[in-house]
Coordinates of N, CA and C in Angstrom, one line a residue:
X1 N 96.1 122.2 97.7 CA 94.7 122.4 97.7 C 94.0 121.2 98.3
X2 N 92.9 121.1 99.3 CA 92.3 120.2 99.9 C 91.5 119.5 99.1
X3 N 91.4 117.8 99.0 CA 90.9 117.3 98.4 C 89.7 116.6 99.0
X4 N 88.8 116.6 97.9 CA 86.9 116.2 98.8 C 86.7 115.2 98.6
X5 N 87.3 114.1 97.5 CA 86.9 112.9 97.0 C 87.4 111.8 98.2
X6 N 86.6 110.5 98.1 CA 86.8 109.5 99.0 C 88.2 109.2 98.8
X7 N 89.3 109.4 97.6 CA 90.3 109.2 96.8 C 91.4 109.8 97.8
X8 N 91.3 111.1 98.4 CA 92.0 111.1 99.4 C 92.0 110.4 101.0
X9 N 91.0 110.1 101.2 CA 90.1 109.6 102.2 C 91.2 108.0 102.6
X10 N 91.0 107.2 101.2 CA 91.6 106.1 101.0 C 92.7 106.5 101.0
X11 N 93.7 107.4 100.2 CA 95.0 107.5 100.5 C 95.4 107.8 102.3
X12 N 95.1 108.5 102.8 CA 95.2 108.6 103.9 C 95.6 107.1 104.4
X13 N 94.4 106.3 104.5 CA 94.3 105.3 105.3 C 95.4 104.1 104.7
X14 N 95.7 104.4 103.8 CA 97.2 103.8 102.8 C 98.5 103.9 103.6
X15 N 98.1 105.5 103.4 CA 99.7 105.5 104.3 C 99.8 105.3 105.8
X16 N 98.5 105.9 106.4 CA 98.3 105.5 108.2 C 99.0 103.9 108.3
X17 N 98.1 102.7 107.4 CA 98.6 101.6 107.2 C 99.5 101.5 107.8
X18 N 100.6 101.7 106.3 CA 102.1 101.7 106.3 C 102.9 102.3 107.6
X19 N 102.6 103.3 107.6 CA 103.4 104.1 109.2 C 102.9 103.4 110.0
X20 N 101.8 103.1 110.6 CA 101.5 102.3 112.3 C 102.7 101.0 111.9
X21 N 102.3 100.3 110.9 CA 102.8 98.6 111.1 C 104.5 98.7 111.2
X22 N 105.0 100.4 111.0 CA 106.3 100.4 110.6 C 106.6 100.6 112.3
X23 N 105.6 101.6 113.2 CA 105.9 102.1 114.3 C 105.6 100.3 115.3
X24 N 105.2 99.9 114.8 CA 104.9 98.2 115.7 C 106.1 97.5 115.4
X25 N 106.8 97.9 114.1 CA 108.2 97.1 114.2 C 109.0 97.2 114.9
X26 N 109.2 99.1 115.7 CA 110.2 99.4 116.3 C 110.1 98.4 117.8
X27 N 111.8 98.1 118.1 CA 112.1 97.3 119.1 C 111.4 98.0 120.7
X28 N 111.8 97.8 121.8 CA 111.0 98.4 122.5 C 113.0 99.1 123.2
X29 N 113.6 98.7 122.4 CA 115.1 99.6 122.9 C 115.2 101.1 121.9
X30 N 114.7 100.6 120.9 CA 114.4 101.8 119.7 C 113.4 102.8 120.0
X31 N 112.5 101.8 120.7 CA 111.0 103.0 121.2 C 111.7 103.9 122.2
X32 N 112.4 103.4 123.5 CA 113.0 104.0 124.6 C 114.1 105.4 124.0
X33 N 115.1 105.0 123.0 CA 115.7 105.9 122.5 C 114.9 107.3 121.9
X34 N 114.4 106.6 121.2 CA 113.2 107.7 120.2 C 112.9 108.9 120.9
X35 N 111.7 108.0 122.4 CA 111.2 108.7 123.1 C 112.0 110.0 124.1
X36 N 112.9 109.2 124.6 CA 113.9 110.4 125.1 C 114.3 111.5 124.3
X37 N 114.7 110.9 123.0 CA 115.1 112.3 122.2 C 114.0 113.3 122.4
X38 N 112.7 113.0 121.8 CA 111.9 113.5 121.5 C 111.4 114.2 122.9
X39 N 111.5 113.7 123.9 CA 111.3 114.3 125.3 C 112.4 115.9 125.3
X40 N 113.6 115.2 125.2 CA 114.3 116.2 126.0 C 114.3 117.5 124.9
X41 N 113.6 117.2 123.6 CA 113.8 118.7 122.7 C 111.8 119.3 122.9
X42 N 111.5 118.9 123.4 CA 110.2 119.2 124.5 C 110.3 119.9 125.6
X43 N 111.0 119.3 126.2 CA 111.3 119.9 127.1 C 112.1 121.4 126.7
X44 N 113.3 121.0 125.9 CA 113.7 122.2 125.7 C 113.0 123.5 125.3
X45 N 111.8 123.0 124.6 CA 110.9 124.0 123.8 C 109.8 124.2 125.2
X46 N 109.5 123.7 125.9 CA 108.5 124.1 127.3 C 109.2 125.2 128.0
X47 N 110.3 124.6 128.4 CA 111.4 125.8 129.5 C 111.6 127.2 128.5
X48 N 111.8 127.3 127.2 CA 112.2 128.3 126.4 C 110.8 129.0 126.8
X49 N 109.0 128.9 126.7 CA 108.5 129.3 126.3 C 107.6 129.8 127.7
X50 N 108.0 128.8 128.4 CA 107.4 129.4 130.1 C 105.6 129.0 129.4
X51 N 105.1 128.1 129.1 CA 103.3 129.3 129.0 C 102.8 128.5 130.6
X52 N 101.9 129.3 130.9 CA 101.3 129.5 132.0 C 99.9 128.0 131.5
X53 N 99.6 127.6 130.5 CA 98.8 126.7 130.8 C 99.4 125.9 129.0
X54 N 99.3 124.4 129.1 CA 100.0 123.7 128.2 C 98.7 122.7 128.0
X55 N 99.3 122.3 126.6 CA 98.3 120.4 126.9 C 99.3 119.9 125.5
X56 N 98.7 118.8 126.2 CA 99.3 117.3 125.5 C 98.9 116.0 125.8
X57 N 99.1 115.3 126.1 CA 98.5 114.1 125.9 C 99.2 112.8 126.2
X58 N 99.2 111.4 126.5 CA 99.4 110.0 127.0 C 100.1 109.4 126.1
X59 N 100.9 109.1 125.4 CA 101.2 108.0 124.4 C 101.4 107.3 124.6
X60 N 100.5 106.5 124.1 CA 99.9 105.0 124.2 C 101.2 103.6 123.1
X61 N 101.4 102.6 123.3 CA 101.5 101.8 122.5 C 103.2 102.5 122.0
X62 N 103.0 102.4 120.4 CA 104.6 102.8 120.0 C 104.4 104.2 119.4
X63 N 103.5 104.8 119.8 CA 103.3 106.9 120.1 C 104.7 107.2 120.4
X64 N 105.1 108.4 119.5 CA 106.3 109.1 120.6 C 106.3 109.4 121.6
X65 N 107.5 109.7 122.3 CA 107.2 110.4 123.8 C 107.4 109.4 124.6
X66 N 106.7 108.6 124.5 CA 106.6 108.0 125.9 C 105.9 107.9 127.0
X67 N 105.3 107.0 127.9 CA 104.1 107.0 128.4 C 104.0 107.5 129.6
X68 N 105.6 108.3 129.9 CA 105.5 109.3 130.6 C 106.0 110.5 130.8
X69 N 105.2 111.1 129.5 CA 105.4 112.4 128.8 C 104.7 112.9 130.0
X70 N 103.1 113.0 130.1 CA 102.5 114.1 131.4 C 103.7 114.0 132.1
X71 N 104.3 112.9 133.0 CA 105.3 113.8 134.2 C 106.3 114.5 133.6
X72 N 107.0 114.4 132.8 CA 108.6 114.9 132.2 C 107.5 116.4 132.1
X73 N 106.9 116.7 131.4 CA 106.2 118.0 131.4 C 106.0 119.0 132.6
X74 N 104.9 118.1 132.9 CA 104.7 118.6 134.3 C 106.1 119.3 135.2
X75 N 107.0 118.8 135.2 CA 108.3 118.5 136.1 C 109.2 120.2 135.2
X76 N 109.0 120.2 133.6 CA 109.4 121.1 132.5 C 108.8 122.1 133.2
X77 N 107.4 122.1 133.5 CA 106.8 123.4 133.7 C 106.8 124.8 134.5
X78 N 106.4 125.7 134.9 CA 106.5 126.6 135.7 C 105.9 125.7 136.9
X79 N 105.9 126.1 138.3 CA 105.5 125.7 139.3 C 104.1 125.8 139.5
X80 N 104.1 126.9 138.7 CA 102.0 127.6 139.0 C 101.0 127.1 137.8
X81 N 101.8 126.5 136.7 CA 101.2 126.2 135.0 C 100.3 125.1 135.2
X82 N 99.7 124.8 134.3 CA 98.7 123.8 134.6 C 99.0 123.1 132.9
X83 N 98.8 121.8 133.0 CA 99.0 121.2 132.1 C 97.7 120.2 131.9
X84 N 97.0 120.4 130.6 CA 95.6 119.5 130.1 C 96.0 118.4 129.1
X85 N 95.3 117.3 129.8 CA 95.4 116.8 128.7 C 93.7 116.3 128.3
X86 N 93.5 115.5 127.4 CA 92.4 115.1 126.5 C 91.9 114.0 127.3
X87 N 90.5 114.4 127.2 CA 89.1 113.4 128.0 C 88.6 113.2 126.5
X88 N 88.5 112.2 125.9 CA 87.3 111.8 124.5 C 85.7 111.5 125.1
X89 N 85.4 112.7 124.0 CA 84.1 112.4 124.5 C 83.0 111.6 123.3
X90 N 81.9 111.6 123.6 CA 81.1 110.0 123.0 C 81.5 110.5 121.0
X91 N 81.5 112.0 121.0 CA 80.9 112.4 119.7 C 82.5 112.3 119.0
X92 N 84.0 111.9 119.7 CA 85.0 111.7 119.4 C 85.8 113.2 119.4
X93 N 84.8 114.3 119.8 CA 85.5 115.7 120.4 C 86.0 115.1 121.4
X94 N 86.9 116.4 121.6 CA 88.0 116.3 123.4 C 87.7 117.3 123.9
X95 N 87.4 116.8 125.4 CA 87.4 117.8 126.7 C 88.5 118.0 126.9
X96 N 88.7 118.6 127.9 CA 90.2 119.1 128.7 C 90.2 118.8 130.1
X97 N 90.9 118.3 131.0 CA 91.3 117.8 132.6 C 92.8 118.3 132.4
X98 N 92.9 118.8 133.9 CA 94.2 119.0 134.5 C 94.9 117.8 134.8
X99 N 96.5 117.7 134.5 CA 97.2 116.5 135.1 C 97.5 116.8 136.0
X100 N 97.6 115.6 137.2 CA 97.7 115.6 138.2 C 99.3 115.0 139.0
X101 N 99.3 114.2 138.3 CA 100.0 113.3 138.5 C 99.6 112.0 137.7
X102 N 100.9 110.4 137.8 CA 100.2 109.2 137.7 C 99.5 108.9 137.8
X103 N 99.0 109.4 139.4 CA 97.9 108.6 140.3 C 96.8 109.0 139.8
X104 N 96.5 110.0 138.4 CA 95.0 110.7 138.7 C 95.1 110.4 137.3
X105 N 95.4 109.3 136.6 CA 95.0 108.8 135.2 C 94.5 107.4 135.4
X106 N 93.1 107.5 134.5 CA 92.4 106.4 134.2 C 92.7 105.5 133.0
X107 N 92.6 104.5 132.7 CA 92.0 103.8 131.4 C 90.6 104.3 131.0
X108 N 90.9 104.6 129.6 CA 89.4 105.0 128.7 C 89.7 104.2 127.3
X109 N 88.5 105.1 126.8 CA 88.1 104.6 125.2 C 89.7 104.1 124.3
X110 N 89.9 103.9 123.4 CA 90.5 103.9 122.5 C 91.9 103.8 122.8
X111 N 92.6 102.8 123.7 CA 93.4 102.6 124.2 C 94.4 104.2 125.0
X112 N 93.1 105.0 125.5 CA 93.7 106.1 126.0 C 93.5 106.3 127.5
X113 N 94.6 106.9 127.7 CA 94.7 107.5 129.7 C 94.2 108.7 129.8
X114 N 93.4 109.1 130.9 CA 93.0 110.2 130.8 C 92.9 110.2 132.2
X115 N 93.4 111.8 132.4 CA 92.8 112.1 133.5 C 91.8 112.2 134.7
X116 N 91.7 111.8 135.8 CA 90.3 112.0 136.7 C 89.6 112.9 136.8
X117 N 90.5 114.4 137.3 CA 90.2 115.9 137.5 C 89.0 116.1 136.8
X118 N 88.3 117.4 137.1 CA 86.7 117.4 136.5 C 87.5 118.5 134.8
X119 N 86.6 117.6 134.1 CA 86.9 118.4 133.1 C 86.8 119.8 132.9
X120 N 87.5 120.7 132.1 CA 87.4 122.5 131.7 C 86.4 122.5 130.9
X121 N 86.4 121.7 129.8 CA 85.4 121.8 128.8 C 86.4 121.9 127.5
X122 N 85.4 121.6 126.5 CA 86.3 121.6 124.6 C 86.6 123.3 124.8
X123 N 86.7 124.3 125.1 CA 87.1 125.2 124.6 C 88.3 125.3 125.5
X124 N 88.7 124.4 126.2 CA 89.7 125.1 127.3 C 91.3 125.3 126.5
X125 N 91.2 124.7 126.0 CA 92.6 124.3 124.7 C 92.6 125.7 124.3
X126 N 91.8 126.5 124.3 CA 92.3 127.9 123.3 C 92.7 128.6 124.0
X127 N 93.0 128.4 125.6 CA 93.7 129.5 126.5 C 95.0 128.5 126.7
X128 N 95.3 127.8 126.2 CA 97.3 127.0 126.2 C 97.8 128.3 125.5
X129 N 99.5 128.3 125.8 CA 99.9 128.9 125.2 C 101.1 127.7 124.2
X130 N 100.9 126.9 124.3 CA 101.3 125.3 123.6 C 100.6 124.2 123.4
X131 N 100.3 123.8 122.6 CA 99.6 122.8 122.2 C 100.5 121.8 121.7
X132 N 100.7 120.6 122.0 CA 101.4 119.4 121.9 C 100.4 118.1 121.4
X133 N 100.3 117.7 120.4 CA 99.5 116.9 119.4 C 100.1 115.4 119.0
X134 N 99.7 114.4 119.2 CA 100.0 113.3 118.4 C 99.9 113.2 116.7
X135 N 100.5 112.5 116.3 CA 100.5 112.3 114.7 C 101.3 111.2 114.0
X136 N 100.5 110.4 113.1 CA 101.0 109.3 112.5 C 102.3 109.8 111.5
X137 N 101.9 111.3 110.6 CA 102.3 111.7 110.2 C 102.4 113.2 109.7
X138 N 103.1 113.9 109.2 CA 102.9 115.1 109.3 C 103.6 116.1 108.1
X139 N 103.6 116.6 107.2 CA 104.0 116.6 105.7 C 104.6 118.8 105.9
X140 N 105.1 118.8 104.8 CA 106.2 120.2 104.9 C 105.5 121.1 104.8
X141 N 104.1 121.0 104.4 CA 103.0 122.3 104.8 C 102.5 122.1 106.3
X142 N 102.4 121.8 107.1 CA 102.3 121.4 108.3 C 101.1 120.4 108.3
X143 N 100.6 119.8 107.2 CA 99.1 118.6 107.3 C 99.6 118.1 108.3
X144 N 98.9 117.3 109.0 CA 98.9 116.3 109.9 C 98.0 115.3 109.4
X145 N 98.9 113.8 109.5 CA 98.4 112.7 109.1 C 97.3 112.0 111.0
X146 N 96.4 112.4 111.4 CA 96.1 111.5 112.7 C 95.3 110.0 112.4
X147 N 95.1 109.7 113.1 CA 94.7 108.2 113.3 C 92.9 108.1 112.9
X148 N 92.1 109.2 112.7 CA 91.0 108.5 111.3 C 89.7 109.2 112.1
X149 N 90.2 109.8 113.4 CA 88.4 109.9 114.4 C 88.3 111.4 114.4
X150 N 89.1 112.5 113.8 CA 88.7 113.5 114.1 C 88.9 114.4 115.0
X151 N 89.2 114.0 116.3 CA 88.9 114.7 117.2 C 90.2 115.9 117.2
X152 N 91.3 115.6 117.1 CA 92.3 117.0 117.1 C 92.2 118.0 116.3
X153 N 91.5 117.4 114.8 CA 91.3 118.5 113.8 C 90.1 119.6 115.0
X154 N 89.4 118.9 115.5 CA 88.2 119.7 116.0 C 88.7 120.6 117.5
X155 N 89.6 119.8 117.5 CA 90.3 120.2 118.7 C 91.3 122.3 118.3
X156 N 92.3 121.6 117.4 CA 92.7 122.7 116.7 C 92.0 123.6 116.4
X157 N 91.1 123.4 115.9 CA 89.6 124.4 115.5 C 89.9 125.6 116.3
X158 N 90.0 125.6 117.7 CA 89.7 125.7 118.6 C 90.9 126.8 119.5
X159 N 91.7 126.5 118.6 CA 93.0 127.1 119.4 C 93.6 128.3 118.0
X160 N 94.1 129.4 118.7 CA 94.2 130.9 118.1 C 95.3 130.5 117.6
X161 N 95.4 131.2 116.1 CA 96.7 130.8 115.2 C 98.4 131.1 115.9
X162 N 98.4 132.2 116.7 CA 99.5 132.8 117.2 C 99.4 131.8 118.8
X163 N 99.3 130.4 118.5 CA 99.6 129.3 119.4 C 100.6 128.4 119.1
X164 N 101.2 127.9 119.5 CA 102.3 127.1 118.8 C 101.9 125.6 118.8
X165 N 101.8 125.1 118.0 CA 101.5 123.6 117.9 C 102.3 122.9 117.4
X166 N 102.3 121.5 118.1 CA 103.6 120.5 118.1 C 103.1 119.2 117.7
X167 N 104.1 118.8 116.7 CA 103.6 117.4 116.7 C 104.6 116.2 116.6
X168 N 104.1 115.1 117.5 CA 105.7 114.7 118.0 C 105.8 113.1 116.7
X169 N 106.9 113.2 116.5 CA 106.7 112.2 115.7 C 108.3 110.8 115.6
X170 N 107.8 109.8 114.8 CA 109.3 108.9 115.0 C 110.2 109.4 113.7
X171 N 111.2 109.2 113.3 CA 112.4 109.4 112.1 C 111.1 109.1 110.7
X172 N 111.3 109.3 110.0 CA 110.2 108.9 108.5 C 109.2 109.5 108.8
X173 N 108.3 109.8 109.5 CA 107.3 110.4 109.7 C 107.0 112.3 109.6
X174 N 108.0 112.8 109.2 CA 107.9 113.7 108.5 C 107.9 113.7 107.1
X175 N 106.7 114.0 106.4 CA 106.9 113.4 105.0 C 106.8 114.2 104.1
X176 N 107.1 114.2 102.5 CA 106.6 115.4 101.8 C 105.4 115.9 101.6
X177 N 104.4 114.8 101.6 CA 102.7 115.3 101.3 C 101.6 114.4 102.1
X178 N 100.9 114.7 102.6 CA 99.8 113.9 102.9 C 98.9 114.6 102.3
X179 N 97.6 113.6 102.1 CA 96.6 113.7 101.0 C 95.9 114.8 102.1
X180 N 95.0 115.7 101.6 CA 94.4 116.6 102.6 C 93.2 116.6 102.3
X181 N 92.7 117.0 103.5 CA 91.1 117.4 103.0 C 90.8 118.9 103.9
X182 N 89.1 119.0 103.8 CA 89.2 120.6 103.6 C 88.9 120.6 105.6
X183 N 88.6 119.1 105.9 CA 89.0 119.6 107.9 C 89.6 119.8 108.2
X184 N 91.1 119.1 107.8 CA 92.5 119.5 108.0 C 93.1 120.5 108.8
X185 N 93.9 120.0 109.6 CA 94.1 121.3 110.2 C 95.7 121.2 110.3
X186 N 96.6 122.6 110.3 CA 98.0 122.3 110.0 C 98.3 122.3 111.5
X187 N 99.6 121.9 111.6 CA 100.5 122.2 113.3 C 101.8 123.2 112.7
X188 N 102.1 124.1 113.7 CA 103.6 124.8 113.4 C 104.6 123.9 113.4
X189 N 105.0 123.0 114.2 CA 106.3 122.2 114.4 C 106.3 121.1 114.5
X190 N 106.9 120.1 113.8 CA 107.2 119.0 114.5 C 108.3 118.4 115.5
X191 N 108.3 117.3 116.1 CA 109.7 117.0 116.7 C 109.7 115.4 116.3
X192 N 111.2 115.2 115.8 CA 111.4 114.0 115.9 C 113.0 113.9 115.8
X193 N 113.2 112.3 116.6 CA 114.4 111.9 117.5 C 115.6 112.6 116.5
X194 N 115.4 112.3 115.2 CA 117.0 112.7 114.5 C 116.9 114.0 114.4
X195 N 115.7 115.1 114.6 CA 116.1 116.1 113.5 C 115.7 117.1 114.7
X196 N 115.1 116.6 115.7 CA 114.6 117.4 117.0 C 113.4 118.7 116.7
X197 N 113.3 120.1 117.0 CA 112.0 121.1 116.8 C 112.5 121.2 115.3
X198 N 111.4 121.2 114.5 CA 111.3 121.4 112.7 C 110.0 122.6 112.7
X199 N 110.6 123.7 112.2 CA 109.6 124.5 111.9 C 108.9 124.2 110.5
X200 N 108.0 124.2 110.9 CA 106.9 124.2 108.9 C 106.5 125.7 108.5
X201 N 107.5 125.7 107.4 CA 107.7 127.4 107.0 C 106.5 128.0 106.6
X202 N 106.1 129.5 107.0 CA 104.6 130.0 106.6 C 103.5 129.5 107.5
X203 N 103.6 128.7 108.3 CA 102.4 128.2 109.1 C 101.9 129.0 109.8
X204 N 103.2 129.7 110.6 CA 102.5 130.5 111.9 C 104.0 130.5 113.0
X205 N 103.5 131.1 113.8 CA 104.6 131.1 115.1 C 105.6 130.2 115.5
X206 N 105.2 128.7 114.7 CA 106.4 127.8 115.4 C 107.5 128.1 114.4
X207 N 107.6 128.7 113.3 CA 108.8 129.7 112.4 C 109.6 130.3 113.3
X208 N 109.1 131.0 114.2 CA 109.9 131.8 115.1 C 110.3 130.7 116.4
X209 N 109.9 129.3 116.6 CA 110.5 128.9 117.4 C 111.8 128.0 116.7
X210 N 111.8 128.5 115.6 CA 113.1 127.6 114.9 C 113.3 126.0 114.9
X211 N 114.5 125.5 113.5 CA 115.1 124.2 114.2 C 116.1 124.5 115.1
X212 N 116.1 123.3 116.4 CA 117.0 123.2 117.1 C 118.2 121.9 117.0
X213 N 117.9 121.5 116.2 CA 119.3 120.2 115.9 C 118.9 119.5 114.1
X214 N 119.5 119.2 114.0 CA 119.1 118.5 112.5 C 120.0 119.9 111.7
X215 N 119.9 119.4 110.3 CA 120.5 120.5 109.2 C 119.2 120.9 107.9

């Protein structure tokens, strides 16, 4: 049950804490391993699913993935698919731009890269047939722990339940509970380096995309 009190509010930013300062420990040989895992069962889940238009996003800092997730994607994709990622806009909603390449990412707000391409607009995310999400943390009902501004819960909003949504994460960061509230929004799957695609049972569609490694 979603909680309304500042009480969750603070828990949240308790454990955000704790997980960032744990992801700033990791070496940058540990970050490189991580990220590969976590790439190549992405990839594996892209090629299984073919969709004709995807989004995801830059990871910045010690983010899973890797900071060059758009190309490995791009490269996963169909030849004709179009891949969006997130323009932040002033109100901390996200637009949508096509990736292009390297060459067509900028520096923006909040230590994020974004694409040049002219934006689709916030609704463009609900015609992906994948949605790929960052997350601090992410708990066995599908909560997602993000980073404090809102903008993916509004993002989610936005995208039809029979979508598959991913959230990429490091080893620990699948957790039993995160405190919730009533914006909240769940993801179908997680991926992370030991345990690779994790279905969150009851969510929705990423059930049907199963685990692919882990027990």
């Amino acid at each position: 049950m979603p909680e309304f009190s500042d009480e969750a509010h603070d828990a949240k930013q308790k454990m955000r804490v704790a997980l960032l300062a744990a992801r700033r420990s990791l070496s940058a040989p540990e970050r490189a391993v991580a990220a590969a895992a976590v790439q190549a069962e992405l990839v594996t889940l892209v090629r299984r699913l073919r969709p004709a238009r995807m989004s995801a996003y830059v990871p910045v800092a010690s983010e899973p993935g890797g900071d060059d997730l758009p190309e490995v994607l791009r490269a996963a994709l169909p030849p004709d698919a179009e891949l969006l990622l997130p323009v932040l806009c002033d109100d901390l909603d996200l637009d949508w731009a096509p990736y292009t390449g390297r060459e067509s990412l900028r520096a923006a707000g909040r230590g994020m890269r974004e694409p040049t391409a002219p934006a689709r607009g916030r609704a463009a995310v609900a015609a992906a047939g994948l949605v790929v999400v960052p997350a601090v943390a992410v708990d066995r009902r599908g909560i997602r722990l993000g980073r404090g501004g809102g903008s993916y819960d509004r993002a989610l909003a936005r995208v039809p339940a029979t979508v598959p949504t991913v959230a990429l994460l490091h080893d620990g960061e699948l957790v039993e509970a995160v405190p919730a509230q009533a914006h909240d929004r769940p993801v179908h799957c997680v991926i992370t380096p030991a345990d690779g695609l994790v279905a969150v049972p009851g969510v929705g569609p990423g059930a049907s995309a199963g685990r692919t490694r882990g027990s």
